[in-house]
mmCIF file of C-alpha atoms in Angstrom:
data_model
loop_
_atom_site.group_PDB
_atom_site.id
_atom_site.type_symbol
_atom_site.label_atom_id
_atom_site.label_comp_id
_atom_site.label_asym_id
_atom_site.label_seq_id
_atom_site.Cartn_x
_atom_site.Cartn_y
_atom_site.Cartn_z
ATOM 1 C CA MET A 10 154.995 -71.561 17.546
ATOM 2 C CA ALA A 11 152.170 -74.124 17.946
ATOM 3 C CA LEU A 12 152.866 -77.503 19.439
ATOM 4 C CA THR A 13 152.469 -80.659 17.435
ATOM 5 C CA GLU A 14 149.367 -82.837 17.874
ATOM 6 C CA GLU A 15 151.335 -84.814 20.555
ATOM 7 C CA GLY A 16 151.860 -81.615 22.455
ATOM 8 C CA ILE A 17 155.692 -81.173 21.823
ATOM 9 C CA VAL A 18 157.706 -78.479 20.225
ATOM 10 C CA HIS A 19 158.438 -79.176 16.504
ATOM 11 C CA VAL A 20 162.217 -79.186 16.078
ATOM 12 C CA PRO A 21 163.600 -79.478 12.573
ATOM 13 C CA GLY A 22 165.894 -82.550 12.409
ATOM 14 C CA MET A 23 164.274 -84.360 15.289
ATOM 15 C CA LEU A 24 161.602 -87.084 14.889
ATOM 16 C CA SER A 25 159.058 -88.274 17.438
ATOM 17 C CA ARG A 26 159.006 -92.058 17.998
ATOM 18 C CA TRP A 27 157.421 -94.682 20.314
ATOM 19 C CA VAL A 28 158.499 -98.050 21.509
ATOM 20 C CA ARG A 29 156.798 -100.396 23.853
ATOM 21 C CA LEU A 30 159.268 -102.178 26.237
ATOM 22 C CA SER A 31 158.902 -105.812 27.177
ATOM 23 C CA MET A 32 157.412 -105.070 30.704
ATOM 24 C CA GLY A 33 154.727 -102.851 29.239
ATOM 25 C CA ALA A 34 155.916 -99.309 29.354
ATOM 26 C CA LYS A 35 155.076 -97.176 26.361
ATOM 27 C CA VAL A 36 158.168 -95.055 25.763
ATOM 28 C CA HIS A 37 158.326 -91.794 23.827
ATOM 29 C CA TYR A 38 161.670 -90.705 22.510
ATOM 30 C CA MET A 39 163.154 -88.273 19.988
ATOM 31 C CA THR A 40 165.720 -89.271 17.517
ATOM 32 C CA SER A 41 167.947 -87.545 14.972
ATOM 33 C CA GLY A 42 170.370 -88.819 12.400
ATOM 34 C CA GLU A 43 170.055 -92.138 10.388
ATOM 35 C CA THR A 44 173.655 -93.571 10.443
ATOM 36 C CA GLY A 45 176.808 -93.469 12.519
ATOM 37 C CA PRO A 46 177.657 -94.068 16.111
ATOM 38 C CA ALA A 47 174.844 -93.985 18.610
ATOM 39 C CA VAL A 48 174.396 -91.215 21.230
ATOM 40 C CA VAL A 49 171.889 -91.466 24.032
ATOM 41 C CA LEU A 50 170.946 -88.169 25.834
ATOM 42 C CA LEU A 51 169.244 -88.110 29.058
ATOM 43 C CA HIS A 52 167.218 -85.132 30.317
ATOM 44 C CA GLY A 53 167.050 -83.479 33.737
ATOM 45 C CA GLY A 54 164.466 -83.969 36.522
ATOM 46 C CA ILE A 55 162.666 -80.536 36.897
ATOM 47 C CA ASN A 56 158.872 -80.533 36.175
ATOM 48 C CA GLY A 57 158.059 -81.026 32.572
ATOM 49 C CA SER A 58 161.485 -82.161 31.417
ATOM 50 C CA SER A 59 161.744 -84.404 28.369
ATOM 51 C CA GLY A 60 164.076 -85.465 25.628
ATOM 52 C CA THR A 61 162.777 -82.642 23.451
ATOM 53 C CA ALA A 62 162.941 -79.991 26.280
ATOM 54 C CA GLY A 63 166.485 -80.929 27.356
ATOM 55 C CA TRP A 64 168.103 -81.699 23.926
ATOM 56 C CA ARG A 65 166.346 -79.697 21.285
ATOM 57 C CA PHE A 66 169.507 -77.897 20.262
ATOM 58 C CA MET A 67 172.135 -80.680 20.624
ATOM 59 C CA ALA A 68 170.204 -83.638 19.208
ATOM 60 C CA PRO A 69 169.586 -82.314 15.757
ATOM 61 C CA TYR A 70 173.189 -80.955 15.546
ATOM 62 C CA LEU A 71 174.717 -84.268 16.338
ATOM 63 C CA GLY A 72 172.316 -85.979 14.077
ATOM 64 C CA ALA A 73 173.410 -83.667 11.200
ATOM 65 C CA CYS A 74 177.046 -84.365 12.041
ATOM 66 C CA GLY A 75 176.888 -88.150 11.564
ATOM 67 C CA PHE A 76 175.511 -89.596 14.725
ATOM 68 C CA ARG A 77 172.327 -91.494 15.540
ATOM 69 C CA VAL A 78 170.931 -89.763 18.515
ATOM 70 C CA TYR A 79 168.280 -91.034 20.986
ATOM 71 C CA ALA A 80 166.744 -88.778 23.584
ATOM 72 C CA PRO A 81 163.969 -90.720 25.534
ATOM 73 C CA ASP A 82 161.361 -89.317 27.976
ATOM 74 C CA LEU A 83 162.196 -90.996 31.264
ATOM 75 C CA PRO A 84 159.352 -92.455 33.531
ATOM 76 C CA SER A 85 157.324 -89.698 35.007
ATOM 77 C CA TYR A 86 158.351 -87.287 32.263
ATOM 78 C CA GLY A 87 157.408 -86.218 28.892
ATOM 79 C CA LEU A 88 155.041 -88.552 27.051
ATOM 80 C CA THR A 89 156.243 -91.883 28.292
ATOM 81 C CA GLU A 90 153.746 -94.087 30.162
ATOM 82 C CA ASP A 91 154.695 -96.720 32.673
ATOM 83 C CA PRO A 92 151.269 -97.639 33.984
ATOM 84 C CA THR A 93 152.323 -100.659 36.088
ATOM 85 C CA ASN A 94 155.204 -98.655 37.660
ATOM 86 C CA HIS A 95 157.532 -101.462 36.577
ATOM 87 C CA TYR A 96 160.608 -99.109 36.734
ATOM 88 C CA GLY A 97 159.703 -97.858 40.140
ATOM 89 C CA TYR A 98 160.961 -94.518 41.033
ATOM 90 C CA GLY A 99 164.338 -92.954 41.352
ATOM 91 C CA LEU A 100 167.770 -93.650 39.980
ATOM 92 C CA GLY A 101 167.785 -97.555 40.136
ATOM 93 C CA GLY A 102 164.526 -97.690 38.195
ATOM 94 C CA HIS A 103 165.877 -95.217 35.716
ATOM 95 C CA VAL A 104 168.972 -97.218 35.081
ATOM 96 C CA ASP A 105 166.935 -100.294 34.394
ATOM 97 C CA PHE A 106 164.667 -98.244 31.998
ATOM 98 C CA VAL A 107 167.564 -96.885 30.082
ATOM 99 C CA HIS A 108 169.115 -100.372 29.698
ATOM 100 C CA ASP A 109 165.759 -101.888 28.537
ATOM 101 C CA PHE A 110 165.234 -99.012 26.151
ATOM 102 C CA VAL A 111 168.603 -99.283 24.421
ATOM 103 C CA ARG A 112 168.125 -103.028 24.045
ATOM 104 C CA GLN A 113 164.617 -102.546 22.550
ATOM 105 C CA VAL A 114 165.811 -99.987 19.887
ATOM 106 C CA GLY A 115 168.814 -102.329 19.141
ATOM 107 C CA VAL A 116 171.697 -100.157 20.431
ATOM 108 C CA ASP A 117 174.620 -102.232 21.846
ATOM 109 C CA GLU A 118 177.249 -99.621 22.243
ATOM 110 C CA PHE A 119 176.839 -95.842 22.597
ATOM 111 C CA HIS A 120 178.079 -92.594 23.793
ATOM 112 C CA LEU A 121 176.050 -91.474 26.809
ATOM 113 C CA ALA A 122 175.408 -88.027 28.252
ATOM 114 C CA GLY A 123 172.938 -86.460 30.924
ATOM 115 C CA ASN A 124 172.048 -83.264 32.439
ATOM 116 C CA SER A 125 171.227 -82.761 36.106
ATOM 117 C CA MET A 126 169.157 -85.944 37.030
ATOM 118 C CA GLY A 127 170.336 -87.326 33.701
ATOM 119 C CA CYS A 128 173.904 -86.698 34.918
ATOM 120 C CA SER A 129 173.164 -88.809 37.901
ATOM 121 C CA ILE A 130 171.600 -91.565 35.881
ATOM 122 C CA THR A 131 174.526 -91.460 33.410
ATOM 123 C CA ALA A 132 177.105 -91.982 36.290
ATOM 124 C CA GLN A 133 174.973 -94.852 37.580
ATOM 125 C CA TYR A 134 174.749 -96.419 34.209
ATOM 126 C CA VAL A 135 178.460 -96.201 33.534
ATOM 127 C CA VAL A 136 179.295 -98.325 36.585
ATOM 128 C CA THR A 137 176.472 -100.622 36.033
ATOM 129 C CA HIS A 138 176.853 -101.369 32.309
ATOM 130 C CA PRO A 139 180.386 -100.131 31.393
ATOM 131 C CA GLU A 140 180.626 -102.637 28.514
ATOM 132 C CA GLN A 141 177.996 -100.721 26.600
ATOM 133 C CA VAL A 142 179.415 -97.158 27.112
ATOM 134 C CA LEU A 143 181.916 -95.841 24.511
ATOM 135 C CA SER A 144 182.343 -92.595 26.408
ATOM 136 C CA PHE A 145 180.277 -90.344 28.618
ATOM 137 C CA ALA A 146 179.645 -86.604 29.157
ATOM 138 C CA LEU A 147 178.148 -85.058 32.292
ATOM 139 C CA ILE A 148 176.399 -81.654 32.700
ATOM 140 C CA ALA A 149 175.636 -80.131 36.102
ATOM 141 C CA GLY A 150 174.388 -82.947 38.237
ATOM 142 C CA ARG A 151 175.534 -85.412 40.928
ATOM 143 C CA ILE A 152 177.663 -88.627 40.864
ATOM 144 C CA GLY A 153 176.091 -90.744 43.606
ATOM 145 C CA ASP A 154 177.644 -91.223 46.914
ATOM 146 C CA LEU A 155 181.176 -90.597 45.647
ATOM 147 C CA VAL A 156 180.336 -87.036 46.560
ATOM 148 C CA SER A 157 177.425 -86.963 49.015
ATOM 149 C CA LEU A 158 174.581 -84.551 48.923
ATOM 150 C CA GLU A 159 175.553 -83.504 52.405
ATOM 151 C CA ASP A 160 179.065 -82.570 51.183
ATOM 152 C CA ILE A 161 177.621 -80.695 48.248
ATOM 153 C CA ARG A 162 175.337 -78.668 50.470
ATOM 154 C CA ARG A 163 178.103 -77.947 52.873
ATOM 155 C CA ALA A 164 180.369 -76.797 50.002
ATOM 156 C CA ASP A 165 177.521 -74.679 48.567
ATOM 157 C CA GLY A 166 177.609 -72.465 51.666
ATOM 158 C CA ARG A 167 173.885 -72.094 51.954
ATOM 159 C CA GLY A 168 172.536 -75.519 51.186
ATOM 160 C CA PRO A 169 170.856 -75.829 47.882
ATOM 161 C CA LYS A 170 168.479 -72.998 46.720
ATOM 162 C CA GLU A 171 164.985 -73.989 47.232
ATOM 163 C CA LEU A 172 164.754 -76.214 44.150
ATOM 164 C CA PRO A 173 162.831 -74.742 41.331
ATOM 165 C CA HIS A 174 160.416 -77.685 41.120
ATOM 166 C CA VAL A 175 158.664 -76.677 44.140
ATOM 167 C CA ALA A 176 157.379 -73.472 42.697
ATOM 168 C CA PHE A 177 155.353 -75.144 39.909
ATOM 169 C CA ASP A 178 151.670 -74.965 40.654
ATOM 170 C CA GLY A 179 150.310 -76.296 37.250
ATOM 171 C CA THR A 180 150.078 -72.994 35.465
ATOM 172 C CA GLU A 181 152.319 -71.740 32.480
ATOM 173 C CA GLU A 182 153.198 -68.707 34.632
ATOM 174 C CA SER A 183 154.728 -70.763 37.314
ATOM 175 C CA MET A 184 156.487 -73.046 34.657
ATOM 176 C CA ARG A 185 158.007 -69.873 33.091
ATOM 177 C CA ALA A 186 159.280 -68.737 36.672
ATOM 178 C CA VAL A 187 160.772 -72.246 37.154
ATOM 179 C CA LEU A 188 162.626 -72.174 33.891
ATOM 180 C CA THR A 189 163.857 -68.589 34.249
ATOM 181 C CA SER A 190 165.227 -69.326 37.594
ATOM 182 C CA ILE A 191 167.631 -72.042 36.148
ATOM 183 C CA THR A 192 168.433 -70.412 32.824
ATOM 184 C CA TYR A 193 171.248 -67.864 32.442
ATOM 185 C CA ASP A 194 169.568 -66.127 29.358
ATOM 186 C CA PRO A 195 165.816 -65.784 29.954
ATOM 187 C CA SER A 196 165.264 -65.296 26.228
ATOM 188 C CA LYS A 197 165.764 -69.085 25.932
ATOM 189 C CA VAL A 198 162.465 -69.594 27.770
ATOM 190 C CA THR A 199 160.266 -69.462 24.870
ATOM 191 C CA ASP A 200 156.360 -69.630 24.875
ATOM 192 C CA ASP A 201 156.170 -73.035 23.122
ATOM 193 C CA VAL A 202 158.747 -74.601 25.484
ATOM 194 C CA VAL A 203 156.729 -73.316 28.481
ATOM 195 C CA ALA A 204 153.515 -74.817 26.938
ATOM 196 C CA MET A 205 155.073 -78.142 26.292
ATOM 197 C CA ARG A 206 156.644 -78.525 29.745
ATOM 198 C CA THR A 207 153.341 -77.406 31.390
ATOM 199 C CA LEU A 208 151.407 -80.076 29.552
ATOM 200 C CA ALA A 209 153.977 -82.760 30.459
ATOM 201 C CA ALA A 210 154.336 -81.757 34.035
ATOM 202 C CA SER A 211 150.526 -81.851 34.439
ATOM 203 C CA LYS A 212 150.427 -85.324 32.866
ATOM 204 C CA HIS A 213 152.667 -86.791 35.540
ATOM 205 C CA ALA A 214 151.515 -84.687 38.579
ATOM 206 C CA ASP A 215 150.659 -87.856 40.480
ATOM 207 C CA THR A 216 154.054 -89.520 40.164
ATOM 208 C CA TYR A 217 156.414 -86.658 39.821
ATOM 209 C CA ALA A 218 156.917 -86.068 43.549
ATOM 210 C CA LYS A 219 157.372 -89.750 44.332
ATOM 211 C CA ASN A 220 160.034 -90.003 41.686
ATOM 212 C CA LEU A 221 161.975 -86.912 42.823
ATOM 213 C CA ALA A 222 161.862 -88.075 46.420
ATOM 214 C CA ARG A 223 163.634 -91.335 45.337
ATOM 215 C CA VAL A 224 166.084 -89.529 43.226
ATOM 216 C CA PHE A 225 167.223 -87.591 46.295
ATOM 217 C CA GLY A 226 166.471 -90.352 48.762
ATOM 218 C CA PRO A 227 169.582 -92.492 48.391
ATOM 219 C CA GLN A 228 171.844 -89.576 49.139
ATOM 220 C CA ASP A 229 169.808 -88.692 52.246
ATOM 221 C CA GLY A 230 169.868 -92.298 53.518
ATOM 222 C CA SER A 231 166.156 -92.702 53.312
ATOM 223 C CA SER A 232 166.097 -95.552 50.733
ATOM 224 C CA ASP A 233 166.204 -99.268 51.190
ATOM 225 C CA PRO A 234 169.900 -100.352 52.171
ATOM 226 C CA ASN A 235 169.812 -102.899 49.369
ATOM 227 C CA GLU A 236 169.186 -100.057 46.800
ATOM 228 C CA LEU A 237 171.932 -97.978 48.558
ATOM 229 C CA ALA A 238 174.364 -100.821 47.926
ATOM 230 C CA ARG A 239 173.273 -101.176 44.335
ATOM 231 C CA LEU A 240 173.626 -97.462 43.703
ATOM 232 C CA THR A 241 176.984 -96.810 45.377
ATOM 233 C CA THR A 242 179.568 -95.187 43.161
ATOM 234 C CA ARG A 243 182.494 -95.021 45.575
ATOM 235 C CA GLY A 244 185.436 -97.006 44.297
ATOM 236 C CA ARG A 245 183.609 -97.476 40.960
ATOM 237 C CA LEU A 246 183.037 -94.248 39.103
ATOM 238 C CA ASP A 247 186.462 -92.878 40.094
ATOM 239 C CA LYS A 248 188.197 -96.107 38.842
ATOM 240 C CA VAL A 249 186.524 -96.567 35.370
ATOM 241 C CA THR A 250 188.792 -95.842 32.413
ATOM 242 C CA ILE A 251 185.936 -95.077 30.049
ATOM 243 C CA PRO A 252 186.613 -91.582 28.523
ATOM 244 C CA GLY A 253 184.591 -88.951 30.314
ATOM 245 C CA ILE A 254 184.097 -85.147 30.458
ATOM 246 C CA TYR A 255 182.117 -82.987 32.730
ATOM 247 C CA LEU A 256 180.769 -79.446 32.054
ATOM 248 C CA TYR A 257 179.529 -77.377 35.053
ATOM 249 C CA GLY A 258 178.101 -73.873 34.564
ATOM 250 C CA ARG A 259 179.666 -71.126 36.699
ATOM 251 C CA GLN A 260 176.271 -69.579 37.165
ATOM 252 C CA ASP A 261 174.437 -72.685 38.175
ATOM 253 C CA VAL A 262 171.699 -71.875 40.837
ATOM 254 C CA VAL A 263 170.580 -75.334 41.844
ATOM 255 C CA PHE A 264 174.019 -76.268 43.209
ATOM 256 C CA ARG A 265 176.770 -73.657 42.901
ATOM 257 C CA VAL A 266 179.934 -74.279 40.945
ATOM 258 C CA GLU A 267 181.713 -75.362 44.197
ATOM 259 C CA ALA A 268 179.799 -78.672 43.893
ATOM 260 C CA GLY A 269 181.562 -79.133 40.648
ATOM 261 C CA TYR A 270 184.940 -78.551 42.238
ATOM 262 C CA LEU A 271 184.120 -81.301 44.819
ATOM 263 C CA GLN A 272 183.276 -83.666 42.020
ATOM 264 C CA GLU A 273 186.353 -82.890 40.067
ATOM 265 C CA ASP A 274 188.495 -83.695 43.026
ATOM 266 C CA ALA A 275 186.649 -87.161 43.225
ATOM 267 C CA LEU A 276 187.011 -87.938 39.493
ATOM 268 C CA PRO A 277 190.687 -87.984 38.551
ATOM 269 C CA ASN A 278 190.111 -89.628 35.242
ATOM 270 C CA VAL A 279 187.386 -87.150 33.968
ATOM 271 C CA GLN A 280 188.159 -83.842 32.334
ATOM 272 C CA PHE A 281 186.260 -80.896 33.800
ATOM 273 C CA PHE A 282 185.106 -77.586 32.097
ATOM 274 C CA TYR A 283 183.508 -74.593 33.881
ATOM 275 C CA PRO A 284 181.841 -72.619 31.057
ATOM 276 C CA ASP A 285 180.931 -68.956 31.865
ATOM 277 C CA GLU A 286 177.496 -67.422 31.278
ATOM 278 C CA THR A 287 176.005 -70.829 31.833
ATOM 279 C CA GLY A 288 173.347 -71.884 34.262
ATOM 280 C CA HIS A 289 172.075 -75.390 35.278
ATOM 281 C CA GLN A 290 171.053 -76.399 31.779
ATOM 282 C CA GLY A 291 174.278 -75.572 29.755
ATOM 283 C CA GLN A 292 173.249 -77.199 26.609
ATOM 284 C CA THR A 293 170.290 -74.706 26.199
ATOM 285 C CA ASP A 294 172.200 -71.673 27.646
ATOM 286 C CA GLN A 295 175.221 -72.092 25.449
ATOM 287 C CA PRO A 296 174.121 -74.476 22.563
ATOM 288 C CA ASP A 297 176.770 -73.523 19.980
ATOM 289 C CA LEU A 298 179.563 -74.173 22.566
ATOM 290 C CA PHE A 299 178.117 -77.324 24.158
ATOM 291 C CA ASN A 300 177.400 -78.751 20.591
ATOM 292 C CA GLN A 301 181.069 -78.244 19.623
ATOM 293 C CA VAL A 302 182.412 -79.763 22.637
ATOM 294 C CA PHE A 303 180.205 -82.866 22.397
ATOM 295 C CA LEU A 304 180.863 -83.234 18.711
ATOM 296 C CA GLU A 305 184.635 -83.134 19.184
ATOM 297 C CA PHE A 306 184.661 -85.415 22.114
ATOM 298 C CA PHE A 307 182.243 -88.030 20.605
ATOM 299 C CA ARG A 308 183.784 -87.823 17.100
ATOM 300 C CA ASP A 309 187.542 -87.482 17.893
ATOM 301 C CA GLY A 310 187.799 -88.805 21.405
ATOM 302 C CA ARG A 311 189.438 -85.498 22.536
ATOM 303 C CA VAL A 312 188.278 -81.862 22.697
ATOM 304 C CA SER A 313 190.452 -79.381 20.729
ATOM 305 C CA TRP A 314 192.437 -76.847 22.695
ATOM 306 C CA LYS A 315 190.603 -73.942 21.124
ATOM 307 C CA THR A 316 187.143 -75.332 22.109
ATOM 308 C CA SER A 317 188.488 -76.367 25.558
ATOM 309 C CA VAL A 318 189.623 -72.705 26.291
ATOM 310 C CA ARG A 319 186.141 -71.429 25.149
ATOM 311 C CA ALA A 320 184.492 -74.056 27.397
ATOM 312 C CA GLY A 321 186.445 -72.953 30.471
ATOM 313 C CA ILE A 322 188.747 -75.856 30.798
ATOM 314 C CA SER A 323 189.555 -76.435 34.514
ATOM 315 C CA ASP A 324 192.732 -74.808 35.832
ATOM 316 C CA ARG A 325 192.576 -76.623 39.047
ATOM 317 C CA ARG A 326 194.771 -79.505 37.775
ATOM 318 C CA PRO A 327 196.637 -80.260 34.534
ATOM 319 C CA PRO A 328 194.445 -81.131 31.537
ATOM 320 C CA ILE A 329 194.176 -84.832 30.701
ATOM 321 C CA PRO A 330 195.977 -85.293 27.392
ATOM 322 C CA SER A 331 194.058 -88.243 26.356
ATOM 323 C CA LEU A 332 190.788 -86.183 26.510
ATOM 324 C CA VAL A 333 192.056 -82.711 25.477
ATOM 325 C CA GLU A 334 194.406 -81.904 22.535
ATOM 326 C CA THR A 335 196.752 -79.721 24.657
ATOM 327 C CA PRO A 336 198.985 -77.275 22.870
ATOM 328 C CA ALA A 337 202.551 -78.290 22.176
ATOM 329 C CA GLY A 338 204.860 -77.479 25.042
ATOM 330 C CA SER A 339 202.268 -77.321 27.681
ATOM 331 C CA ALA A 340 202.877 -78.927 31.159
ATOM 332 C CA ALA A 341 200.622 -81.699 30.175
ATOM 333 C CA GLU A 342 202.566 -82.845 27.043
#
């Protein structure tokens, strides 16, 4: 399938949009749906990521089910341009970016979700601007210093696998290898997606490494102490009462599923799921399942028991009745 004139995959039900933020950044975003509650979806951080690449299955589905969906390209990703580097690099700048973006497009309250790096940004945004978040959903990422990167590496048993982004050398062949390494079903790695992500990665070759270093930096203690204080999630994310769920694939290769267990232990108010046959980007590995989970959670406030079982609801602790419709007579009722 040929790419559009902007160099992105054409996805029925998704529209390409642009907005210029007050500080000069020219932001590209994808949207779906015309009415209903707003949903903001944040993509991951591996080379060539974008709103289209990360949410091409979920965004049009939620849009068709009565939501207004926004999937922005973060700075150093997709088609977004931040020529003055106003938002800096890393999680702090990305939180500021998301906040300015939703204000510019006129969204005051919204459901928020993110995968991988987008998961980390979502966690940070929830504790920074809780008054705007109706509910949140996390997919295979990190949650700030509430669970440190060092602890995750220790639980992983081998440290993280050499992260797929280091293998990208500017060619479509290397991009295909990167995507195949994080995807459970290689058939999901299509030619058009490879081409789109290669173009986007090449566009941001000069800033990508700087951004990723800052994303990981706070967890390694290499960032400014003031930024570390701003980004702390300890005693914050584990205390919020905003409804939240977390899906962590059992076949994740960036950080193994044991990293999810650590995060579950640290987040008593968040309902965890561990879907099988799911890698690092579950919403593209298992689109039908993830679409249904998100729809029920954002629409009803709780995930049905049937869907919860399909999604691998955690058996490490009792289900949270306010987030999962547990069957009558279960221990959680």
